[in-house]
Coordinates of C-alpha atoms in Angstrom, one line a residue:
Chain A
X58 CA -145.6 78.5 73.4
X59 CA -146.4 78.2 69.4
X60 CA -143.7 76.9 67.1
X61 CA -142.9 80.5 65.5
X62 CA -141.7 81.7 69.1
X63 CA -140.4 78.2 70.3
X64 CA -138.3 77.8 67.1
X65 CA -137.3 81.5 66.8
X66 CA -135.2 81.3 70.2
X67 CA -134.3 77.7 69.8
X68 CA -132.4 79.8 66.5
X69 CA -131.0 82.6 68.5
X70 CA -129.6 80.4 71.4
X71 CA -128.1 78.2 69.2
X72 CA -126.6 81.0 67.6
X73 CA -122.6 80.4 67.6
X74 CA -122.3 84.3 67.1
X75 CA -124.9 85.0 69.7
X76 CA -123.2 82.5 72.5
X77 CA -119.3 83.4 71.8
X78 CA -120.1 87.5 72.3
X79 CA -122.8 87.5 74.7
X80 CA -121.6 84.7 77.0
X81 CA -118.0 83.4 76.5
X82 CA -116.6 87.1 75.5
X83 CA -118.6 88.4 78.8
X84 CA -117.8 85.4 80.6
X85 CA -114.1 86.1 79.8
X86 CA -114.2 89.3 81.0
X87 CA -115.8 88.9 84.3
X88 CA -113.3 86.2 85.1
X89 CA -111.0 89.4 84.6
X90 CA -112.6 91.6 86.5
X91 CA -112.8 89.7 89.5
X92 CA -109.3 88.1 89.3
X93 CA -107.7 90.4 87.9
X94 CA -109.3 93.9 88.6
X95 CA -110.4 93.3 91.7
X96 CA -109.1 93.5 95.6
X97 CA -107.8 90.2 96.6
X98 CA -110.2 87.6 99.2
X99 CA -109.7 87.1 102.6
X100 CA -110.5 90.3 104.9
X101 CA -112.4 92.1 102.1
X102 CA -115.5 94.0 103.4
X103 CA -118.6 92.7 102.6
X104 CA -119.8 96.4 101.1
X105 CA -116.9 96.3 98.9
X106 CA -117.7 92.8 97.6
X107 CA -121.2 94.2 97.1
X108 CA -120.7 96.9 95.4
X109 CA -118.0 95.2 93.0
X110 CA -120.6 92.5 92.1
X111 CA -123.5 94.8 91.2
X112 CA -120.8 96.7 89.4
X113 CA -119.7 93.9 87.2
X114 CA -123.3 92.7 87.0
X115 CA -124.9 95.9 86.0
X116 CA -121.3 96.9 83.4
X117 CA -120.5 93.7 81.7
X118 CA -124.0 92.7 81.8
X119 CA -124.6 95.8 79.6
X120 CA -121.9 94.2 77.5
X121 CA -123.8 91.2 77.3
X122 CA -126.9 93.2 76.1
X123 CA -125.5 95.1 73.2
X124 CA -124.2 91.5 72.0
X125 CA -127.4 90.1 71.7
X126 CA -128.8 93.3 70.6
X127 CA -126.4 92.5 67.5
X128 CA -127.4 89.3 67.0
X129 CA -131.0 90.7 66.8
X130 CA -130.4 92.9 64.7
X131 CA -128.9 90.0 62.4
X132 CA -131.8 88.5 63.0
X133 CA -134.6 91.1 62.2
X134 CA -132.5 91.8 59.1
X135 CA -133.2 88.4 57.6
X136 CA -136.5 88.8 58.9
X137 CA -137.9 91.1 57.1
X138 CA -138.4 90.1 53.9
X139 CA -139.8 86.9 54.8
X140 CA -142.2 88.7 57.3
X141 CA -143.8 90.1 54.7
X142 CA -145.1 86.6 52.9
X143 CA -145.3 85.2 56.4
X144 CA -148.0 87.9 57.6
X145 CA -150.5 87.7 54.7
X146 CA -149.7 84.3 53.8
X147 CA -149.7 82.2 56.6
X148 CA -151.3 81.5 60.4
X149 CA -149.1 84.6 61.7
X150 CA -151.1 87.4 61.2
X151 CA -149.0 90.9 61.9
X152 CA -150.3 91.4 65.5
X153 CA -149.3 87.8 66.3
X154 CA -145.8 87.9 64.4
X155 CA -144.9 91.0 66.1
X156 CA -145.9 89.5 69.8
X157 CA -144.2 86.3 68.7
X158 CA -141.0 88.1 67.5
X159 CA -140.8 90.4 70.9
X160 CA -141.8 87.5 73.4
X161 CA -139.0 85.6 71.8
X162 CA -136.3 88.2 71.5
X163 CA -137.2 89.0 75.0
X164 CA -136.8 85.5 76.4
X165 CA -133.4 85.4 74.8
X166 CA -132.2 88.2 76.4
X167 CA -133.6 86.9 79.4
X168 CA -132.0 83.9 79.2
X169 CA -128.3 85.5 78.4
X170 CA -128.8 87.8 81.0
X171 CA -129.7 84.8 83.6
X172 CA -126.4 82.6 82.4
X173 CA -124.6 86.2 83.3
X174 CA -126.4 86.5 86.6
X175 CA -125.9 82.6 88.2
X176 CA -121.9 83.0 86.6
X177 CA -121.8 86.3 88.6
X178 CA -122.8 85.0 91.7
X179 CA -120.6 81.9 91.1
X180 CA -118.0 83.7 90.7
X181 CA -118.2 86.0 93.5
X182 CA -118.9 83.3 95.8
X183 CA -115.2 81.3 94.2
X184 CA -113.2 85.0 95.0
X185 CA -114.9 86.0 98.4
X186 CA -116.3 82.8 99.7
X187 CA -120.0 85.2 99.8
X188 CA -123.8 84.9 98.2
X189 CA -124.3 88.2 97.7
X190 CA -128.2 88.7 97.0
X191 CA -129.6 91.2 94.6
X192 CA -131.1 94.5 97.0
X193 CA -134.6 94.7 94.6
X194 CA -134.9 91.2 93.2
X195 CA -138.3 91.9 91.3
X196 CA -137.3 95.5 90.4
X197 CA -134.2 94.2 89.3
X198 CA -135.8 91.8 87.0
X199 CA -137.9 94.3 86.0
X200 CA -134.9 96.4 85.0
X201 CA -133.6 93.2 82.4
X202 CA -137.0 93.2 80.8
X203 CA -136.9 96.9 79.9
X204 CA -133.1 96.2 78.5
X205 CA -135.0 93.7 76.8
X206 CA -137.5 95.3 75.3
X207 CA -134.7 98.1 74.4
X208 CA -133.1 95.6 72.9
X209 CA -135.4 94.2 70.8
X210 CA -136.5 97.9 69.5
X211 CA -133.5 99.1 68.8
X212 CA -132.3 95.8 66.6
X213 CA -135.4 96.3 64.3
X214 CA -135.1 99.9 64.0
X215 CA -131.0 98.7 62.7
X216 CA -132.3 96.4 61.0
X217 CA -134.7 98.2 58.9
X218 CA -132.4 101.0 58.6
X219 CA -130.4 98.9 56.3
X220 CA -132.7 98.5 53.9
X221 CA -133.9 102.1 54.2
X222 CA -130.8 103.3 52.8
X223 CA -130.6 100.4 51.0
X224 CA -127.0 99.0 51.7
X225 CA -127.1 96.0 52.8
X226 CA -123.9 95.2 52.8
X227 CA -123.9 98.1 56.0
X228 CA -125.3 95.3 58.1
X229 CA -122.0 94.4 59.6
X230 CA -121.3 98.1 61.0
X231 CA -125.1 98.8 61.8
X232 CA -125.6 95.8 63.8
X233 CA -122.5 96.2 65.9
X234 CA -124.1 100.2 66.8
X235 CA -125.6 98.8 69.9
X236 CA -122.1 97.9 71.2
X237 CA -120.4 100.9 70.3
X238 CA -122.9 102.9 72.2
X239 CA -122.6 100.1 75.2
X240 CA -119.4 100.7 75.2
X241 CA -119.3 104.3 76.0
X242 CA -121.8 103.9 78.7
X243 CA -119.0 101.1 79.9
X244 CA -116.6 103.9 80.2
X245 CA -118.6 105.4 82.8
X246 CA -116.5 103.5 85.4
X247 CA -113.7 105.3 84.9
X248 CA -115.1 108.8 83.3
X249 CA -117.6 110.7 83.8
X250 CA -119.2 112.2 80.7
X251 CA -121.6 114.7 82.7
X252 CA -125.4 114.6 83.3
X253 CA -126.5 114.5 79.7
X254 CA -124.8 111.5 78.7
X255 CA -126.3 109.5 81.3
X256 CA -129.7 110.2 80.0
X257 CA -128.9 110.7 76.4
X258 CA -127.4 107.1 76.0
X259 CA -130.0 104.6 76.8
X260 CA -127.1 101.9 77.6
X261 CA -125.9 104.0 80.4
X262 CA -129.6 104.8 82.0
X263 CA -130.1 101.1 81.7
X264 CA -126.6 100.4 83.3
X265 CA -128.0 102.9 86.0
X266 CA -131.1 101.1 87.5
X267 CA -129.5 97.6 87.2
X268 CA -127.0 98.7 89.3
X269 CA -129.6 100.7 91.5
X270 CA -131.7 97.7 92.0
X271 CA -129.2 94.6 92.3
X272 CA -127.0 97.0 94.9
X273 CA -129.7 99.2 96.9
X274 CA -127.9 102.3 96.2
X275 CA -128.3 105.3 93.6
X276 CA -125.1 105.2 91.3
X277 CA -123.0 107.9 90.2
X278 CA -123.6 109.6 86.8
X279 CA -119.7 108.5 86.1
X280 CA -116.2 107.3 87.5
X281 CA -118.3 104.6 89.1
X282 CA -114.7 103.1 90.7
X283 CA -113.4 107.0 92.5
X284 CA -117.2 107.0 93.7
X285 CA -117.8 103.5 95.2
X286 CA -113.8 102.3 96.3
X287 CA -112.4 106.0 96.4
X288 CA -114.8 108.1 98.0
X289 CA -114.6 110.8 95.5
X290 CA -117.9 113.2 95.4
X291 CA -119.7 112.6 92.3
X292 CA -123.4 113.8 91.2
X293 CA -125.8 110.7 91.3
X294 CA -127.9 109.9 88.6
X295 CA -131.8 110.5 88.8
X296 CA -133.4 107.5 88.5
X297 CA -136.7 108.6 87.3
X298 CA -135.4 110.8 84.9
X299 CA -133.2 107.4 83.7
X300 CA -136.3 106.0 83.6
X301 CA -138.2 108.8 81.5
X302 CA -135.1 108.8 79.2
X303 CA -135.9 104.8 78.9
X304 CA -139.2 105.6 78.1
X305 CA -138.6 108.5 75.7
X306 CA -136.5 106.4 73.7
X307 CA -138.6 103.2 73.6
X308 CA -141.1 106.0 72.0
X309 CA -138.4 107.0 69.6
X310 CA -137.5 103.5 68.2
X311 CA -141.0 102.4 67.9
X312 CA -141.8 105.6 65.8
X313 CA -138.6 104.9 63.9
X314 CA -139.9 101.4 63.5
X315 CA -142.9 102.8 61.7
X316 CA -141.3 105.6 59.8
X317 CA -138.8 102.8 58.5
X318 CA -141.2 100.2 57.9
X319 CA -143.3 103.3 55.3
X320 CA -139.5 103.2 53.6
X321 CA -138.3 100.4 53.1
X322 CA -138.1 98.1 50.1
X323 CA -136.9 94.8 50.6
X324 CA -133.2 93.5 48.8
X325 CA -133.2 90.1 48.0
X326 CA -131.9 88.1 51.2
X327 CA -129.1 87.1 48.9
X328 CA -128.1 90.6 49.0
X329 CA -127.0 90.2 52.5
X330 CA -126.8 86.2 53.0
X331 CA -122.9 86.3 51.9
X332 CA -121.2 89.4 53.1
Chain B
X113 CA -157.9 83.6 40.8
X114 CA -154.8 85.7 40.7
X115 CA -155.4 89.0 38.9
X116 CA -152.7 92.0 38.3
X117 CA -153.9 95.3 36.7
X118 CA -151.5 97.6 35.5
X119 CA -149.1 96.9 38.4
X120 CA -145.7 99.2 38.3
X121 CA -143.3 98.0 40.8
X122 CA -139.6 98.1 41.3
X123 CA -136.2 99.1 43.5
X124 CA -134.6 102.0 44.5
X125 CA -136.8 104.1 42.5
X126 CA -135.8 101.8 39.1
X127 CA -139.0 100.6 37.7
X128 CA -138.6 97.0 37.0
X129 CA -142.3 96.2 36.0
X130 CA -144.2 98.5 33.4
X131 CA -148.0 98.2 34.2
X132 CA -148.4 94.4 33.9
X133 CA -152.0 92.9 33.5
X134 CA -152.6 89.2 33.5
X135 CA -154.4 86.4 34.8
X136 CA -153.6 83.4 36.0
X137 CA -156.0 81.2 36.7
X138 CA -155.2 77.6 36.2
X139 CA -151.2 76.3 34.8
X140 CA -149.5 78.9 33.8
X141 CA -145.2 79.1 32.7
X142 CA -144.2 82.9 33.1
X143 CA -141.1 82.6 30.1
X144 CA -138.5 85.3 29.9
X145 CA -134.8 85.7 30.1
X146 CA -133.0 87.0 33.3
X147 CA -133.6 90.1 34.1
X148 CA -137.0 90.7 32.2
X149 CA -138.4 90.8 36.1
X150 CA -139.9 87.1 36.5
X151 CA -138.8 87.2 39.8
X152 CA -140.2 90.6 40.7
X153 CA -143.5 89.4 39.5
X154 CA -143.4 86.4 41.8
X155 CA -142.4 88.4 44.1
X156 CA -145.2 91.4 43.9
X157 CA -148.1 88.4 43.9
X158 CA -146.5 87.1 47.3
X159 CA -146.2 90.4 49.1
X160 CA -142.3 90.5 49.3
X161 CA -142.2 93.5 47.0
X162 CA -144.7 96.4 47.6
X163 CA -146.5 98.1 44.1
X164 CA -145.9 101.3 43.3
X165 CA -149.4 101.4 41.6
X166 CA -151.8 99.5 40.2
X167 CA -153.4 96.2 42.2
X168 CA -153.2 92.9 42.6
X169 CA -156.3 90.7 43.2
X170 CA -155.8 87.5 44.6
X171 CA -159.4 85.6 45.0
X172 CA -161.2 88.4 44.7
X173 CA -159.5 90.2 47.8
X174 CA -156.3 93.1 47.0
X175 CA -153.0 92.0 48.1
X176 CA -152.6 94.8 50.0
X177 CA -155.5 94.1 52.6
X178 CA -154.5 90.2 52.9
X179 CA -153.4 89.1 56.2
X180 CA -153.2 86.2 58.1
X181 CA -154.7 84.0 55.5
X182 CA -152.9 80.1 55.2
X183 CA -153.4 78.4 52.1
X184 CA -154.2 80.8 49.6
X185 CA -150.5 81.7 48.3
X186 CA -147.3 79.6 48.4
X187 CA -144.5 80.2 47.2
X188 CA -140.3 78.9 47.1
X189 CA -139.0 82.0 47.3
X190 CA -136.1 81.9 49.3
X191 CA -136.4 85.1 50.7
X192 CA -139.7 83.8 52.9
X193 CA -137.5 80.7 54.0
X194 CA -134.1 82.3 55.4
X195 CA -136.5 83.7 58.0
X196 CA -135.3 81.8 61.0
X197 CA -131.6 79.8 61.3
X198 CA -133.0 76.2 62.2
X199 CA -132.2 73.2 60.4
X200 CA -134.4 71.8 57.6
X201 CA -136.4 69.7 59.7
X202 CA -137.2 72.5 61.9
X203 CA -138.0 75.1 58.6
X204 CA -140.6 72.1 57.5
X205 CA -142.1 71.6 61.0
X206 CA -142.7 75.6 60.9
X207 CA -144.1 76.4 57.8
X208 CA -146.2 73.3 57.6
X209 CA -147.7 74.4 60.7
X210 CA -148.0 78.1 60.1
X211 CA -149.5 77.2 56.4
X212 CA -151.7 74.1 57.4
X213 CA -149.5 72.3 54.8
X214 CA -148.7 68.1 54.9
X215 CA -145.6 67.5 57.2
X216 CA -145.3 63.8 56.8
X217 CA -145.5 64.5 53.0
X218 CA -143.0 67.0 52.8
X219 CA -140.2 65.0 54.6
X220 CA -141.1 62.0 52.2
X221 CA -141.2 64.0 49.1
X222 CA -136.8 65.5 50.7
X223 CA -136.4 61.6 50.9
X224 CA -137.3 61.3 46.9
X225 CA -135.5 63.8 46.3
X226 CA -132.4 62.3 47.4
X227 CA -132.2 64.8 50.5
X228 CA -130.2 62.9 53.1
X229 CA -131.7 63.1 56.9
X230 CA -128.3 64.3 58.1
X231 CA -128.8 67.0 56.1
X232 CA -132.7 67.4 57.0
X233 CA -132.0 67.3 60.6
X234 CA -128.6 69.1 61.1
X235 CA -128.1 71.6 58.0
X236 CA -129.7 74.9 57.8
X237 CA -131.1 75.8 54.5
X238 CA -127.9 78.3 53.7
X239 CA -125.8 75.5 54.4
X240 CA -127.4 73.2 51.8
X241 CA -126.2 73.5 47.5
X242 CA -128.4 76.0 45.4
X243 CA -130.1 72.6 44.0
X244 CA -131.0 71.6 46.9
X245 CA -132.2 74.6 48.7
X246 CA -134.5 75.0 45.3
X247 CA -135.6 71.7 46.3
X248 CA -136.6 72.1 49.8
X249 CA -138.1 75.7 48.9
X250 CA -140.2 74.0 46.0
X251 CA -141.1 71.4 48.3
X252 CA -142.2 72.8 51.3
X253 CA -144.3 75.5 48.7
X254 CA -146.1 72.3 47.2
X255 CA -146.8 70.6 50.4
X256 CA -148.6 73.4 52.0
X257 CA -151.5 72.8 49.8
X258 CA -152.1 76.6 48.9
X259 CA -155.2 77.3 46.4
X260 CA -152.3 79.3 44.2
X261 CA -148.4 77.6 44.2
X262 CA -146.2 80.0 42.7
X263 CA -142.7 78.8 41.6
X264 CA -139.4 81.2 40.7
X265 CA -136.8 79.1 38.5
X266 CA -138.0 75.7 40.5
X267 CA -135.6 74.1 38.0
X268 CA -132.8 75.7 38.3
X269 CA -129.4 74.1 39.2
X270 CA -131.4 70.8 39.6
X271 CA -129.9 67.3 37.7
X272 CA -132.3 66.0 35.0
X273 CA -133.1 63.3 37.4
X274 CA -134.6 65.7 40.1
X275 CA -136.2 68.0 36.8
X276 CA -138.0 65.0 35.9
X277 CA -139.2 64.4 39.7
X278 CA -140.1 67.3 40.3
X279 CA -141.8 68.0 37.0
X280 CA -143.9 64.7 37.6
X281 CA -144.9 66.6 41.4
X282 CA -145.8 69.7 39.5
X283 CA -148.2 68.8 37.2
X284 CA -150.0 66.0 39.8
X285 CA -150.5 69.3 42.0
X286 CA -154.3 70.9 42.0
X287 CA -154.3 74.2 42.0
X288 CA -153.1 77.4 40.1
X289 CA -149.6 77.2 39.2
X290 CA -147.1 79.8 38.1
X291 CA -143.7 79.3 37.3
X292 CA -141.6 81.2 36.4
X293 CA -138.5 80.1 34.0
X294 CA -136.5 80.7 31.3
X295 CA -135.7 77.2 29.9
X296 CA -137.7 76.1 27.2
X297 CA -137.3 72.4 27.3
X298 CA -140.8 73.0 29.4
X299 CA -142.5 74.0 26.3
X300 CA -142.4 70.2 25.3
X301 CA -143.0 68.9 28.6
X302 CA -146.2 71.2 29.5
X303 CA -148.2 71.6 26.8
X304 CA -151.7 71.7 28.2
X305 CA -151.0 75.0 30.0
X306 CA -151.2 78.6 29.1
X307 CA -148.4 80.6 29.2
X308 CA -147.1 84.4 29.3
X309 CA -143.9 85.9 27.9
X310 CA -142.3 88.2 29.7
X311 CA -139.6 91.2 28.5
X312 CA -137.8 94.1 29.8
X313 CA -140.4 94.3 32.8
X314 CA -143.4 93.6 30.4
X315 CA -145.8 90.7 29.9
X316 CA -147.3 89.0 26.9
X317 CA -150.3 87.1 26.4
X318 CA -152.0 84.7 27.4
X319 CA -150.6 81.9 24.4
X320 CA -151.6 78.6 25.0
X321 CA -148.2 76.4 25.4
X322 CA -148.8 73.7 22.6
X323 CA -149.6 77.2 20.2
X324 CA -146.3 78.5 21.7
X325 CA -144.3 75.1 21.0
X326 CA -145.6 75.0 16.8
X327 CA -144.8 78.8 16.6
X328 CA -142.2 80.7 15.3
X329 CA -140.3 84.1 16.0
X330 CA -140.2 86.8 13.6
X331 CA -139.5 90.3 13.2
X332 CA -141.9 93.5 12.8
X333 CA -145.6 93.7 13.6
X334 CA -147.7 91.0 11.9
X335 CA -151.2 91.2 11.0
X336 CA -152.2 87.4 12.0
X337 CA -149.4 87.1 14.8
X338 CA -150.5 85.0 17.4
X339 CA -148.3 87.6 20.2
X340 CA -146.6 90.6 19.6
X341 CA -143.9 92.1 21.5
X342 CA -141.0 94.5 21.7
X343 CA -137.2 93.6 22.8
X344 CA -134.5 96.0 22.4
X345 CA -137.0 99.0 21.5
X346 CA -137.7 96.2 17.8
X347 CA -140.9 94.5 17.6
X348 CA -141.7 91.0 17.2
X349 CA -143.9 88.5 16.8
X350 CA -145.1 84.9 17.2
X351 CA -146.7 83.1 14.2
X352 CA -148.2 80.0 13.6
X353 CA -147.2 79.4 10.3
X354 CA -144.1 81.5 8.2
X355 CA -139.9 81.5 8.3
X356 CA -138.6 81.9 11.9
X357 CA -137.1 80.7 14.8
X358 CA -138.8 78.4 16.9
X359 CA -138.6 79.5 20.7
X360 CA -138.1 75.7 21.8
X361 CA -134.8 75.5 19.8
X362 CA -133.3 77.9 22.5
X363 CA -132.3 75.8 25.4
X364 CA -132.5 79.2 27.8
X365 CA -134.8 82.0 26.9
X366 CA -131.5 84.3 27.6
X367 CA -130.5 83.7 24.1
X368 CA -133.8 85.2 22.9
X369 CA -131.7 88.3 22.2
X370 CA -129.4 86.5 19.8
X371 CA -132.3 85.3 18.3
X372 CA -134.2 88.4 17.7
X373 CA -130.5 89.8 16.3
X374 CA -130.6 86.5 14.0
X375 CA -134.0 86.7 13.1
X376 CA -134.1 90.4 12.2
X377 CA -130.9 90.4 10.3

């Protein structure tokens, strides 16, 4: 690991912002969710624990996501003017800044999404008194890595936005983008915004194949609680098309990327240092 | 070397520098008041602000196909620092890796500096004054033994005990040095280099400094002027010999203004 990367997530996971939203805000609520919202211990079937887990796993871990995302896009946004010295200038040369930058922002997320994972299980086991073991372990991890690599595209494609239209001061509302749109796909539990949606909001595809490969079963495309604990009939979501959706918009952001990076004109880090 | 050849460059479709050619290829003070574009300048010779047109040569190679290249430019622009949120220590640790630069010097020279090692180890650079983030920017620029150090305002909201200091490091460095300033009580203090004016998003020159510090400021064209240049749309010149107003008895360049009123009046 080179010093760039090493010192780059040291930053991020010492981040205060980073830790309260992504883990004690998300912690918070899935101390909620399982003692509050959910169906008391004792004689509670094992497919209802299951299914709850993956649930809160695959919903508030989506939470957790879109708060790092924000803090990435903090990040990225300071970055950028720097990056510029710091790729002509110095050791990093562009290709190695830019696999630097990713590998760290992806072990970041990684590691939030870990902390989420172990408290999950924790917590489960506290309520029920059950381990309850991920269905696709290795497609399941497979599944954080792309809402890591989302993640990381989307919070540079924000974060050069805000130069591009060169309002800096923006930065606040841009960077929290990744949660509103989080959010929505969170709503899925209860409503179900139709077949679009699901694929048009790369939250909720995401959302989709977590809960797909910690739970063994293909998810509703919305009103995840009526479908799972009420036995209502509701279309399921097409995985590979969730996955082509993924795909389709990791191709978007990286074009952004580049059409952004052609536009944008650095502002002083000042500019955005004391908003 | 650093060359720039009619460089235009600027923000949000404002032009900020006017096709600016120079060289600078040994100790050089860039003098202008705010806003004349100083720190535009520094910033187009270290990347952080892309030219509209023009080019900028830095050892024979353009800026714009420079990558990956340690020790040829460094630079205290804050901008390249606020990169990362580590402390100090950590922001010296990187960039003296990533620029081949002296670690063990670097931390000394925060020691002289008066830079406690709580606030090395523990405070980001944000956190620190605006004096003291100028020092740890200068410092870390000057440790990382670049061929070309170039310095924005390294004086600024510094004590006159840290000026002196870091005055003293400057002029022991080897190597092409540009900085950028609009205090004149360098004049004085750096006589042996060469300097450039610099107005409204133009540049003046060359001048040797010890020329500079026995001239004087007067209005209008003239013949045997040593520079001529134009503030306010009015023309001016330096002189060796005639009635004027020396440039050293400003304290800041910003004043030039009131000056040229003075002088043309």
């Amino acid at each position: 690991m080179t010093l760039f990367l090493k010192l780059k997530v040291k930053s991020l996971v010492t981040n205060k912002h980073l830790l309260f939203w992504s883990v004690f805000f998300v912690e918070f609520w899935l101390i909620m969710w399982f003692f509050v919202f959910s169906r008391e211990g004792g004689e509670v079937p094992i497919e209802y624990v299951e299914t709850n887990t993956a649930t809160a796993f695959a919903f508030l871990g989506l939470i957790a996501a879109a708060s790092v995302a924000i803090s990435l896009t903090y990040s990225s946004a300071f970055q950028i003017a720097g990056a510029r010295y710091v790729t002509k200038f110095t050791k990093l040369s562009p290709r190695r800044y830019a696999i630097e930058d990713f590998a760290a922002n992806l072990v970041v997320f990684l590691i939030i999404l870990a902390i989420f994972y172990i408290s999950t299980m924790v917590i489960t086991w506290i309520k029920y008194r059950v381990w309850v073991v991920p269905k696709y372990p290795l497609m399941l991890f497979g599944a954080l890595v792309m809402g890591g690599i989302l993640a990381h595209l989307l919070s540079y494609d924000l974060g050069l936005l805000v130069f591009a239209i060169r309002k800096p001061k923006s930065l606040t509302f841009i960077a929290m983008l990744p949660l509103m749109i989080a959010f929505v796909a969170y709503a899925a539990l209860w409503t179900d915004f139709g077949v679009v949606a699901t694929y048009v909001n790369p939250f909720h595809a995401y959302a989709s194949i977590v809960c797909y490969t910690f739970l063994g079963k293909v998810p509703p495309i919305g009103r995840y609680f009526e479908y799972f604990f009420g036995g209502a009939e509701i279309e399921l979501v097409d995985l590979r098309l969730a996955l082509f959706s993924l795909m389709l918009w990791y191709i978007a952001l990286l074009l952004g990327n580049v059409l952004l990076l052609r536009r944008v004109k650095v502002v002083s880090i000042h500019e955005i240092a004391h908003m | 070397m650093i060359e720039l050849v009619e460089v235009h460059a600027g923000y949000d479709g404002e032009e900020v520098l006017h096709g600016i050619s120079c060289v600078f290829d040994s100790k050089h003070l860039l003098l202008g008041p705010n806003g004349s574009g100083k720190t535009t300048l520094i910033k187009v010779i270290t990347g952080l602000v892309p030219i509209d047109s023009g080019r900028v040569v830095i050892d024979g190679k353009d800026l714009r196909s420079i990558y990956g290249e340690p020790g040829l430019v460094a630079t205290n622009v804050e901008d390249v620092y606020a990169m990362l949120g580590v402390s100090v220590r950590d922001l010296a640790r990187l960039f003296m890796d990533l620029t081949g630069g002296d670690l063990d010097q670097a931390l000394a020279m925060f020691e002289e500096f008066g830079l406690k090692p709580r606030d090395i180890n523990r405070r980001k650079l944000w956190e620190l004054s605006a004096g003291q983030r100028k020092i740890v920017t200068s410092v870390l620029a000057l440790c990382s033994c670049a061929k070309h150090v170039v310095l924005d305002e390294p004086f600024e909201q510094l004590d006159p005990a840290r000026k002196a200091l870091l005055l003293k490091k400057i002029t022991e460095y080897r190597g092409t040095i540009i900085i950028s300033t609009h205090e004149t009580w360098l004049i004085p203090a750096l006589r042996t280099w060469s300097a450039y004016l610099m107005f409204e998003g133009r540049v003046y020159g060359r001048i040797d400094v010890e020329k500079l510090q026995r001239s004087k400021l007067v209005p209008n064209r003239v013949e045997e002027a040593l520079l001529t240049f134009t503030i306010s749309g009015r023309e001016f010149s330096i002189v060796e010999t005639g009635e004027g107003k020396a440039l050293t008895d400003l304290i800041t360049l910003d004043r030039v203004y009131e000056l040229a009123m003075e002088v043309s009046s």
